[in-house]
Amino acid sequence: MKKFYLMLMLVVGMVVLAACSSGDEEASEDSGSEGSSSVDTITAWAWDPAFNIAALEKAKEAYDGDGEYEVEVIENAQDDIIQKLNTGLSSGTTKGMPNIVLIEDYRAQSFLQAYPDSFYPLTDVINSEDFAEYKIATTSYDGEQYGVPFDTGVAGLYVRTDYLEEAGYTVEDVTNITWDEYIEIGKSVKEATGKNMLTMDPNDLAPIRMMIQTNGSWYVDEDGSTPNIAENETLVKAFETYKKMMEADITKVVSDWSQFVGAFNSGDVASVPTGNWITPSVKQAAEQSGQWAVVPMPRLDMDGAVNASNLGGSSWYVLNVDGKEEAADFMLNTFGSNPDLYQTLVKDIGAIGTYSAAAEGDAFAAEDEFFNGQTIIADFSKWTEEIPGVNYGLHTYAIEDILVTGMQDYLNGTELETVLENVQGQAEAQLK
Amino acid sequence: MKNLKRIFIYTFLSLAAIVSIFPFLWMLVSITNKSVDVTQGRLLPGTHLIENMKTLFATVDIVPALMNSAIIAIISTILTLLFASLAGYGFEIHRSRGKDIVFTVLLLSMMIPFAAIMVPLYRMFGSISETAPLIGIDSLGAVILPTATTAFFIFFFRQNTKMFPKDLVEAGRIDGLSELGVFFRVYMPTMKTTYAAAAIISFMNSWNNYLWPLVILQSPEKRTIPLLISNLGSSYSPDYGVIMSAIVIATLPTALVFFLMQKHFVAGMMGSVKG
Amino acid sequence: MSQQKTKRGEIDLPVRLKDSKRQKTGVYFRKKVGWLFIIVSIIAITIFNFYPMVQAFLLSFQSGMGANLEYVGFDNWRRLFGDPTFIAALTNTSIYLLIQVPLMIVLALFFSVLLNDPNLKFRGFFRIAIFLPCVTSLVAYSVIFKYLFGVDGIINLFLLNFGIISEAINFLADPVWAKVVIILAITWRWTGYNMIFYLAALQNVDKSIYEAARMDGANAIQQFFQITVPMLKPIILFTSITSTIGTLQIFDEVVNITNGGPGNATLSISQYIYNLSFEYTPDFGYASTVSYVIVILVIILSIIQFRVAGEKK
């Protein structure tokens, strides 16, 4: 029994000590960081230390304005940022909110419309014409420019040249093709090598998203909120193509990110159609160097569809809190106007921006050994300019969750028309 | 017959143990492997342990995060144990109609998903942030307070008090102990195993708590372990070897607390069930 | 209550004879003291739980994007019944509840009795082994579960090799199997957790009762049902109510293992609440309404469980 009390006292003592020391810390911090409306420290949130966090650090170095303030870069997981922003902004408490935050393009409109007074317009700060056109629709709202476009989500088709060769194809044969041609090639590749053409996650309709954007279409109308499902010919075509792909027996089913990455790292698939941000993961399997190439995204077999699409991508936003002027100043003098910064970003972290003037620089023309000397950055930024602009609107993920169920029904034999009408009805009921 | 039963029991327990431990072992194996091997589900130990640890300690501040988690978990466990046992004891030993009604109402508070009360709770802490920064947004105090008293543990202590021999209370009173004296001198020592169980669970809950610390804590130096791990996994090319290393380090304290506390679950020596 | 009174009466007798007046004020004082034991908790829970709960309740009559909420009366409640995603989530969660909670409680009880036996060798090892799942990180165990139940996973290999099935089952892409995997995962993770409560409670059971029962020739199984279960009734009630709440609010397992799929086949109510608040354009009003469905369900189920356990008089 004595031992028990002794332990208890020990623990209490420890806690008191710990509490005191952490209390001191807090006090000193408070006096340091809290100032009046003109602040000397601004904070910025982003999520990938190897990518957008690193980009912020580069931006700090490249800053050439005359503002006198510190920029504190804070790493938060993307989902965590979404939760923190939603909780903070909806509670009306601005304490603890960052000055600059990175938001994925698919979600931007939701935030801009859900919290209209919480974001600081940058219309007069940056020149929206300096950026890739397709980024502007998603980063502006109600005639105001809110976001500073950051990375491109330009998609490409990563292919294993050795597998293609084995099946008798060259890189040219898979360049600028349609999805239907892609499926046919996939069949021969499977026959020749036994490898599947690509991975598919039944819970992730990213392929559908990439397909419909090749024809400038989306889940919602131009207004950004009316579901556009049942009457959407592009979506019909995409669904048909998806099913054809599943039935052609050229896909390996995966159920999460690590299996997705694992599949191409271990050489189980012959191609990866996805956003350019996958490059570091592809390169992770160093022994496959020289066996990869990147070609333009296949397009849907429809008039008007192009061989360029997008998946993901994000932009910077300034919150309407103390320090917004400083934050806007920082954005202007870095991502907003500095082509050299974008050269650095490409060279040092492989991040491809959407600042058009930057694409002429040397860094974009660098050859990549892993991809057999291909100038992948230059290629990606060329394709970026060709991506059809669409307004992602408000409900990308909400509609997609309904669509996933619809896709299952369709794959299991329900008429496509019925499926899509069903989804349309559900979406309309849910998204009032 | 008796031997047969023994064999059955040991086989059954061994199977259960294997099934239970397997993912844990895989976790341990994974910290010695490269990210590529982890994603491919490699089951054999590799040689990457030191490198993973180096990367981990180089990329994130795991020690301060461990400290924060420890402070929060320890304070919140002590407060929980104290207040919940007081309340559980009060509700059962000093039972009355009024208290029974209050108790039923208290139970209601466990029933709502936390996500639903998070925004109002956040607003509340936001409104006191200026006047009381020690328990405002971005303070460890704000993480602890809502978890320090929960109906869950009051309920737990009350149910256990139902099995507590009430004669002991009376005996204590006759010995001239005050009401609180009875609680501290008689009840607490007798219910040691109940406290041990509550300590394990409370420590674990607090240690793994994610959503509330996530929204209420802002500055990186106040992060707890689960938040840190969440960050590690969020990059476009996560390094699973490093993530697993962080996870293993984060898991050990709870396992240790369990190991220390479970010693109190000693079956009575005399007349316990014999197989 | 009455039992307590007689007991107290007996013991108190000599005292009461001496000074009945003092004793009376003592009882009165004791009643007040009882409130002192619980007052801190009442205040704290009121501030940190009930106040936000009331706010959430008011929210359930509002709707709108993010900060643009307005009162819509009972619209959210009406919307619930026409919302197929909600119906799917409710159905899935109910299935988890009905199968998983009883399964887990029985298993946990069984383990705790076995692991309480002082003659058992490696008791400490078995205990920690069975407890480990609830501290094993979700990331680790969801990866493991996905591999075990993958198309070319160990489970399929095993079943194929022993000729139990002729073609690999895609567990995670099949609506029924995916639910089974989730139920297994929850059970796997939380059985050890519940076992702790039983292990602790077993210490409070008077060992001489077992001695007497064995004298009467009761075997282990009879002892289990006639002594252990009745004696542990308060704790069994506790675990079944808290497990019910836990399963109704199940979130982590589903998100990490199947993320609600295939389709919405494994989506849980909590995940839907989360999606409505954070994944989609936030509608905190409707999310609150869905939350209160959980509250209502838990209340109903708890009343039933209290009744079955015969707690309320």
CSV table of C-alpha atoms in Angstrom, one decimal, chain A residues 9-342:
chain,number,residue,atom,x,y,z
A,9,MET,CA,2.9,11.2,-4.9
A,10,LEU,CA,5.7,10.8,-7.4
A,11,VAL,CA,3.4,11.2,-10.3
A,12,VAL,CA,1.6,14.2,-8.8
A,13,GLY,CA,4.9,15.8,-8.2
A,14,MET,CA,6.0,15.2,-11.8
A,15,VAL,CA,2.8,16.6,-13.1
A,16,VAL,CA,3.0,19.7,-11.0
A,17,LEU,CA,6.5,20.3,-12.2
A,18,ALA,CA,5.6,19.7,-15.8
A,19,ALA,CA,2.6,21.9,-15.5
A,20,CYS,CA,4.6,24.7,-14.1
A,21,SER,CA,7.3,24.5,-16.7
A,22,SER,CA,4.9,24.4,-19.6
A,23,GLY,CA,3.0,27.3,-18.0
A,24,ASP,CA,6.1,29.4,-18.1
A,25,GLU,CA,6.6,28.6,-21.7
A,26,GLU,CA,3.2,29.7,-22.5
A,27,ALA,CA,3.5,33.0,-20.8
A,28,SER,CA,6.6,33.9,-22.5
A,29,GLU,CA,5.2,32.9,-25.9
A,30,ASP,CA,2.1,35.0,-25.4
A,31,SER,CA,4.0,38.1,-24.8
A,32,GLY,CA,6.1,37.4,-27.8
A,33,SER,CA,3.6,36.7,-30.5
A,34,GLU,CA,0.6,38.8,-29.7
A,35,GLY,CA,0.7,42.2,-31.1
A,36,SER,CA,-1.7,44.8,-32.4
A,37,SER,CA,-3.3,44.7,-35.9
A,38,SER,CA,0.0,45.2,-37.6
A,39,VAL,CA,1.8,42.0,-36.9
A,40,ASP,CA,5.4,41.0,-37.0
A,41,THR,CA,4.7,37.3,-37.5
A,42,ILE,CA,2.4,35.7,-40.0
A,43,THR,CA,1.7,32.0,-40.1
A,44,ALA,CA,1.1,29.7,-43.1
A,45,TRP,CA,-0.3,26.2,-43.2
A,46,ALA,CA,0.4,23.5,-45.7
A,47,TRP,CA,0.8,19.8,-45.6
A,48,ASP,CA,3.7,18.2,-47.4
A,49,PRO,CA,7.2,18.8,-46.0
A,50,ALA,CA,8.8,17.6,-49.3
A,51,PHE,CA,6.5,19.7,-51.4
A,52,ASN,CA,4.3,22.7,-50.5
A,53,ILE,CA,6.0,23.2,-47.1
A,54,ALA,CA,9.3,23.2,-48.8
A,55,ALA,CA,7.9,25.6,-51.4
A,56,LEU,CA,6.9,28.0,-48.6
A,57,GLU,CA,10.5,27.9,-47.2
A,58,LYS,CA,11.8,28.6,-50.7
A,59,ALA,CA,9.4,31.5,-51.0
A,60,LYS,CA,10.7,32.9,-47.7
A,61,GLU,CA,14.2,33.0,-49.1
A,62,ALA,CA,13.0,34.5,-52.4
A,63,TYR,CA,10.9,37.2,-50.8
A,64,ASP,CA,12.1,40.6,-52.1
A,65,GLY,CA,9.5,43.0,-50.8
A,66,ASP,CA,10.2,45.4,-48.0
A,67,GLY,CA,7.7,44.1,-45.4
A,68,GLU,CA,9.3,43.5,-42.0
A,69,TYR,CA,7.7,40.5,-40.5
A,70,GLU,CA,8.5,36.8,-39.9
A,71,VAL,CA,6.8,34.0,-41.7
A,72,GLU,CA,6.2,30.9,-39.7
A,73,VAL,CA,5.5,27.8,-41.7
A,74,ILE,CA,3.4,25.2,-39.9
A,75,GLU,CA,2.8,21.7,-41.1
A,76,ASN,CA,-0.6,20.2,-40.7
A,77,ALA,CA,-2.0,17.2,-42.5
A,78,GLN,CA,-4.5,18.2,-45.3
A,79,ASP,CA,-7.5,16.6,-43.6
A,80,ASP,CA,-6.4,18.3,-40.4
A,81,ILE,CA,-6.3,21.7,-42.1
A,82,ILE,CA,-9.8,21.2,-43.3
A,83,GLN,CA,-11.1,20.3,-39.9
A,84,LYS,CA,-9.3,23.1,-38.2
A,85,LEU,CA,-10.5,25.7,-40.7
A,86,ASN,CA,-14.1,24.5,-40.6
A,87,THR,CA,-14.2,24.5,-36.8
A,88,GLY,CA,-12.4,27.8,-36.4
A,89,LEU,CA,-14.2,29.7,-39.2
A,90,SER,CA,-17.7,28.4,-38.3
A,91,SER,CA,-17.2,29.3,-34.6
A,92,GLY,CA,-16.4,32.9,-35.5
A,93,THR,CA,-13.2,32.7,-33.4
A,94,THR,CA,-10.3,33.9,-35.4
A,95,LYS,CA,-7.7,33.2,-32.7
A,96,GLY,CA,-5.3,30.6,-33.8
A,97,MET,CA,-6.3,30.8,-37.5
A,98,PRO,CA,-3.4,31.1,-39.9
A,99,ASN,CA,-2.8,34.0,-42.3
A,100,ILE,CA,-2.0,31.9,-45.3
A,101,VAL,CA,-3.5,28.5,-46.0
A,102,LEU,CA,-3.2,26.0,-48.8
A,103,ILE,CA,-6.5,24.6,-50.0
A,104,GLU,CA,-7.0,21.8,-52.6
A,105,ASP,CA,-8.7,23.2,-55.7
A,106,TYR,CA,-11.7,20.8,-55.5
A,107,ARG,CA,-12.6,22.2,-52.0
A,108,ALA,CA,-11.8,25.9,-52.6
A,109,GLN,CA,-15.3,26.9,-53.7
A,110,SER,CA,-16.8,25.3,-50.6
A,111,PHE,CA,-14.7,27.3,-48.3
A,112,LEU,CA,-15.1,30.6,-50.2
A,113,GLN,CA,-18.9,30.2,-50.2
A,114,ALA,CA,-19.3,28.8,-46.8
A,115,TYR,CA,-17.3,31.4,-45.1
A,116,PRO,CA,-17.6,34.5,-47.4
A,117,ASP,CA,-16.1,37.1,-45.1
A,118,SER,CA,-13.3,35.0,-43.8
A,119,PHE,CA,-11.1,35.2,-46.9
A,120,TYR,CA,-9.3,38.3,-48.1
A,121,PRO,CA,-9.7,39.2,-51.8
A,122,LEU,CA,-6.5,39.4,-53.8
A,123,THR,CA,-8.0,40.9,-56.9
A,124,ASP,CA,-5.9,44.0,-56.7
A,125,VAL,CA,-2.9,42.2,-55.4
A,126,ILE,CA,-2.0,39.6,-58.0
A,127,ASN,CA,-2.7,39.6,-61.8
A,128,SER,CA,-4.8,36.6,-62.5
A,129,GLU,CA,-3.7,36.6,-66.2
A,130,ASP,CA,-0.3,35.6,-65.2
A,131,PHE,CA,-1.5,32.1,-64.2
A,132,ALA,CA,-2.7,29.0,-66.1
A,133,GLU,CA,-6.2,29.8,-67.2
A,134,TYR,CA,-7.8,26.7,-65.8
A,135,LYS,CA,-6.8,27.6,-62.3
A,136,ILE,CA,-8.7,30.9,-62.2
A,137,ALA,CA,-12.2,29.5,-62.2
A,138,THR,CA,-11.6,27.5,-59.0
A,139,THR,CA,-9.7,30.2,-57.1
A,140,SER,CA,-12.1,33.1,-57.7
A,141,TYR,CA,-15.6,33.6,-56.5
A,142,ASP,CA,-18.2,36.3,-57.2
A,143,GLY,CA,-15.9,38.3,-59.4
A,144,GLU,CA,-13.1,38.5,-56.9
A,145,GLN,CA,-9.8,36.6,-57.0
A,146,TYR,CA,-9.1,34.9,-53.7
A,147,GLY,CA,-6.5,32.3,-54.4
A,148,VAL,CA,-2.9,32.5,-55.6
A,149,PRO,CA,-2.7,29.5,-57.9
A,150,PHE,CA,0.0,27.2,-56.8
A,151,ASP,CA,0.8,23.7,-58.1
A,152,THR,CA,-0.6,22.2,-61.2
A,153,GLY,CA,-2.4,19.0,-60.8
A,154,VAL,CA,-1.7,18.3,-64.5
A,155,ALA,CA,-2.1,14.6,-65.2
A,156,GLY,CA,0.0,12.4,-67.2
A,157,LEU,CA,0.2,8.7,-68.2
A,158,TYR,CA,3.2,7.2,-66.6
A,159,VAL,CA,4.2,4.1,-68.6
A,160,ARG,CA,6.7,1.3,-68.2
A,161,THR,CA,8.6,1.4,-71.5
A,162,ASP,CA,10.0,-2.1,-71.0
A,163,TYR,CA,6.6,-3.7,-70.6
A,164,LEU,CA,5.3,-1.8,-73.7
A,165,GLU,CA,8.3,-3.0,-75.7
A,166,GLU,CA,7.7,-6.6,-74.7
A,167,ALA,CA,4.2,-6.2,-76.1
A,168,GLY,CA,5.5,-4.6,-79.3
A,169,TYR,CA,4.6,-0.9,-78.5
A,170,THR,CA,6.7,2.2,-78.5
A,171,VAL,CA,6.2,5.3,-76.5
A,172,GLU,CA,4.7,7.0,-79.6
A,173,ASP,CA,2.0,4.3,-79.7
A,174,VAL,CA,0.7,5.5,-76.4
A,175,THR,CA,1.1,9.2,-77.0
A,176,ASN,CA,-2.1,11.2,-77.5
A,177,ILE,CA,-4.4,8.2,-77.6
A,178,THR,CA,-8.0,7.8,-76.5
A,179,TRP,CA,-9.0,5.7,-73.5
A,180,ASP,CA,-10.4,3.1,-75.9
A,181,GLU,CA,-7.1,2.7,-77.6
A,182,TYR,CA,-5.5,2.6,-74.1
A,183,ILE,CA,-7.7,-0.4,-73.2
A,184,GLU,CA,-6.7,-2.3,-76.4
A,185,ILE,CA,-3.1,-1.7,-75.7
A,186,GLY,CA,-3.7,-2.8,-72.1
A,187,LYS,CA,-5.0,-6.1,-73.3
A,188,SER,CA,-2.0,-6.9,-75.5
A,189,VAL,CA,0.3,-5.8,-72.7
A,190,LYS,CA,-1.4,-8.2,-70.3
A,191,GLU,CA,-1.2,-11.0,-72.9
A,192,ALA,CA,2.5,-10.4,-73.5
A,193,THR,CA,3.7,-9.7,-70.0
A,194,GLY,CA,1.0,-10.9,-67.7
A,195,LYS,CA,1.1,-7.5,-66.0
A,196,ASN,CA,-2.1,-5.5,-65.5
A,197,MET,CA,-2.2,-2.1,-67.2
A,198,LEU,CA,-3.2,-0.1,-64.2
A,199,THR,CA,-4.6,-0.2,-60.6
A,200,MET,CA,-8.1,0.7,-59.7
A,201,ASP,CA,-9.6,1.6,-56.4
A,202,PRO,CA,-13.4,1.0,-56.5
A,203,ASN,CA,-13.9,3.8,-53.9
A,204,ASP,CA,-12.0,6.4,-55.8
A,205,LEU,CA,-13.4,7.9,-59.0
A,206,ALA,CA,-10.3,9.9,-59.8
A,207,PRO,CA,-10.1,8.2,-63.2
A,208,ILE,CA,-13.6,9.5,-64.0
A,209,ARG,CA,-12.7,13.0,-62.9
A,210,MET,CA,-9.7,13.0,-65.1
A,211,MET,CA,-11.7,11.6,-68.0
A,212,ILE,CA,-14.5,14.1,-67.9
A,213,GLN,CA,-12.2,17.0,-67.6
A,214,THR,CA,-10.5,16.1,-70.9
A,215,ASN,CA,-13.8,17.2,-72.4
A,216,GLY,CA,-14.3,20.2,-70.2
A,217,SER,CA,-17.1,18.7,-68.2
A,218,TRP,CA,-17.7,18.3,-64.4
A,219,TYR,CA,-20.2,16.8,-62.0
A,220,VAL,CA,-21.9,20.2,-61.7
A,221,ASP,CA,-23.1,22.9,-64.1
A,222,GLU,CA,-21.2,26.1,-64.7
A,223,ASP,CA,-23.0,27.6,-61.7
A,224,GLY,CA,-21.0,25.3,-59.5
A,225,SER,CA,-23.8,23.8,-57.6
A,226,THR,CA,-26.5,22.2,-59.8
A,227,PRO,CA,-25.7,18.5,-60.3
A,228,ASN,CA,-25.1,17.7,-63.9
A,229,ILE,CA,-25.2,13.9,-64.0
A,230,ALA,CA,-28.1,12.4,-65.9
A,231,GLU,CA,-27.9,14.6,-69.0
A,232,ASN,CA,-24.1,14.7,-69.0
A,233,GLU,CA,-23.0,12.9,-72.2
A,234,THR,CA,-19.3,13.2,-71.2
A,235,LEU,CA,-20.0,11.4,-67.9
A,236,VAL,CA,-22.0,8.7,-69.7
A,237,LYS,CA,-19.0,8.1,-72.0
A,238,ALA,CA,-16.6,8.1,-69.0
A,239,PHE,CA,-18.8,5.5,-67.2
A,240,GLU,CA,-18.9,3.3,-70.2
A,241,THR,CA,-15.1,3.6,-70.7
A,242,TYR,CA,-14.6,2.7,-67.0
A,243,LYS,CA,-16.7,-0.4,-67.2
A,244,LYS,CA,-15.0,-1.4,-70.4
A,245,MET,CA,-11.7,-1.1,-68.6
A,246,MET,CA,-12.9,-3.2,-65.7
A,247,GLU,CA,-14.3,-5.9,-68.0
A,248,ALA,CA,-11.2,-6.0,-70.1
A,249,ASP,CA,-9.4,-7.6,-67.2
A,250,ILE,CA,-6.5,-5.3,-67.3
A,251,THR,CA,-6.9,-3.7,-63.8
A,252,LYS,CA,-5.5,-4.7,-60.4
A,253,VAL,CA,-7.9,-3.8,-57.6
A,254,VAL,CA,-6.3,-1.9,-54.7
A,255,SER,CA,-8.0,-0.5,-51.6
A,256,ASP,CA,-5.8,2.3,-50.4
A,257,TRP,CA,-2.9,4.6,-51.2
A,258,SER,CA,-0.1,2.4,-49.9
A,259,GLN,CA,-1.3,-0.5,-52.1
A,260,PHE,CA,-1.6,1.9,-55.1
A,261,VAL,CA,2.0,3.0,-54.6
A,262,GLY,CA,3.1,-0.5,-53.8
A,263,ALA,CA,1.7,-1.8,-57.1
A,264,PHE,CA,3.8,0.3,-59.4
A,265,ASN,CA,6.8,0.3,-57.1
A,266,SER,CA,6.9,-3.5,-57.3
A,267,GLY,CA,6.4,-3.5,-61.1
A,268,ASP,CA,2.9,-5.0,-61.0
A,269,VAL,CA,1.4,-2.6,-63.4
A,270,ALA,CA,2.4,-1.2,-66.8
A,271,SER,CA,1.1,2.3,-66.4
A,272,VAL,CA,-0.1,4.9,-63.9
A,273,PRO,CA,-2.6,7.5,-65.1
A,274,THR,CA,-2.5,10.3,-62.5
A,275,GLY,CA,-1.3,13.7,-61.4
A,276,ASN,CA,2.3,14.8,-61.8
A,277,TRP,CA,2.7,14.9,-58.0
A,278,ILE,CA,3.2,11.1,-58.1
A,279,THR,CA,6.6,11.5,-59.7
A,280,PRO,CA,8.6,11.2,-56.4
A,281,SER,CA,6.7,8.0,-55.5
A,282,VAL,CA,7.5,6.5,-58.9
A,283,LYS,CA,11.1,7.4,-58.5
A,284,GLN,CA,11.1,5.8,-55.1
A,285,ALA,CA,11.8,2.5,-56.9
A,286,ALA,CA,15.3,3.5,-57.9
A,287,GLU,CA,16.0,0.2,-59.7
A,288,GLN,CA,13.4,1.0,-62.3
A,289,SER,CA,15.3,4.0,-63.5
A,290,GLY,CA,15.2,4.3,-67.3
A,291,GLN,CA,12.1,2.1,-67.6
A,292,TRP,CA,9.6,4.9,-67.3
A,293,ALA,CA,8.2,7.6,-69.6
A,294,VAL,CA,5.3,10.1,-69.2
A,295,VAL,CA,2.9,10.7,-72.1
A,296,PRO,CA,-0.2,13.0,-72.3
A,297,MET,CA,-3.3,11.7,-70.6
A,298,PRO,CA,-5.6,9.6,-72.8
A,299,ARG,CA,-8.7,11.5,-73.9
A,300,LEU,CA,-12.3,10.4,-74.1
A,301,ASP,CA,-13.3,9.3,-77.6
A,302,MET,CA,-15.5,12.3,-78.2
A,303,ASP,CA,-15.4,15.5,-80.3
A,304,GLY,CA,-13.7,18.3,-78.4
A,305,ALA,CA,-11.9,16.1,-75.9
A,306,VAL,CA,-8.2,16.9,-75.5
A,307,ASN,CA,-5.1,15.0,-74.3
A,308,ALA,CA,-4.8,17.0,-71.1
A,309,SER,CA,-6.4,16.7,-67.7
A,310,ASN,CA,-5.9,17.5,-64.1
A,311,LEU,CA,-6.0,15.7,-60.8
A,312,GLY,CA,-5.8,17.6,-57.6
A,313,GLY,CA,-3.6,20.7,-57.3
A,314,SER,CA,-4.0,23.5,-54.8
A,315,SER,CA,-3.8,27.2,-54.2
A,316,TRP,CA,-2.8,29.7,-51.5
A,317,TYR,CA,-5.5,31.7,-49.7
A,318,VAL,CA,-5.2,34.7,-47.3
A,319,LEU,CA,-7.5,34.7,-44.3
A,320,ASN,CA,-9.3,37.9,-43.3
A,321,VAL,CA,-7.6,38.2,-39.9
A,322,ASP,CA,-5.0,40.4,-38.4
A,323,GLY,CA,-1.9,40.4,-40.6
A,324,LYS,CA,-3.8,40.0,-43.9
A,325,GLU,CA,-1.9,43.0,-45.4
A,326,GLU,CA,1.4,41.4,-44.6
A,327,ALA,CA,0.2,38.0,-45.9
A,328,ALA,CA,-1.0,39.6,-49.1
A,329,ASP,CA,2.3,41.4,-49.5
A,330,PHE,CA,4.2,38.1,-48.9
A,331,MET,CA,2.1,36.4,-51.6
A,332,LEU,CA,2.6,39.2,-54.1
A,333,ASN,CA,6.3,39.2,-53.7
A,334,THR,CA,6.8,35.5,-53.9
A,335,PHE,CA,4.3,33.2,-55.7
A,336,GLY,CA,2.5,36.2,-57.2
A,337,SER,CA,5.3,37.7,-59.3
A,338,ASN,CA,8.6,35.9,-59.0
A,339,PRO,CA,9.4,33.7,-61.9
A,340,ASP,CA,12.8,32.8,-60.4
A,341,LEU,CA,11.1,31.3,-57.4
A,342,TYR,CA,9.3,28.9,-59.7
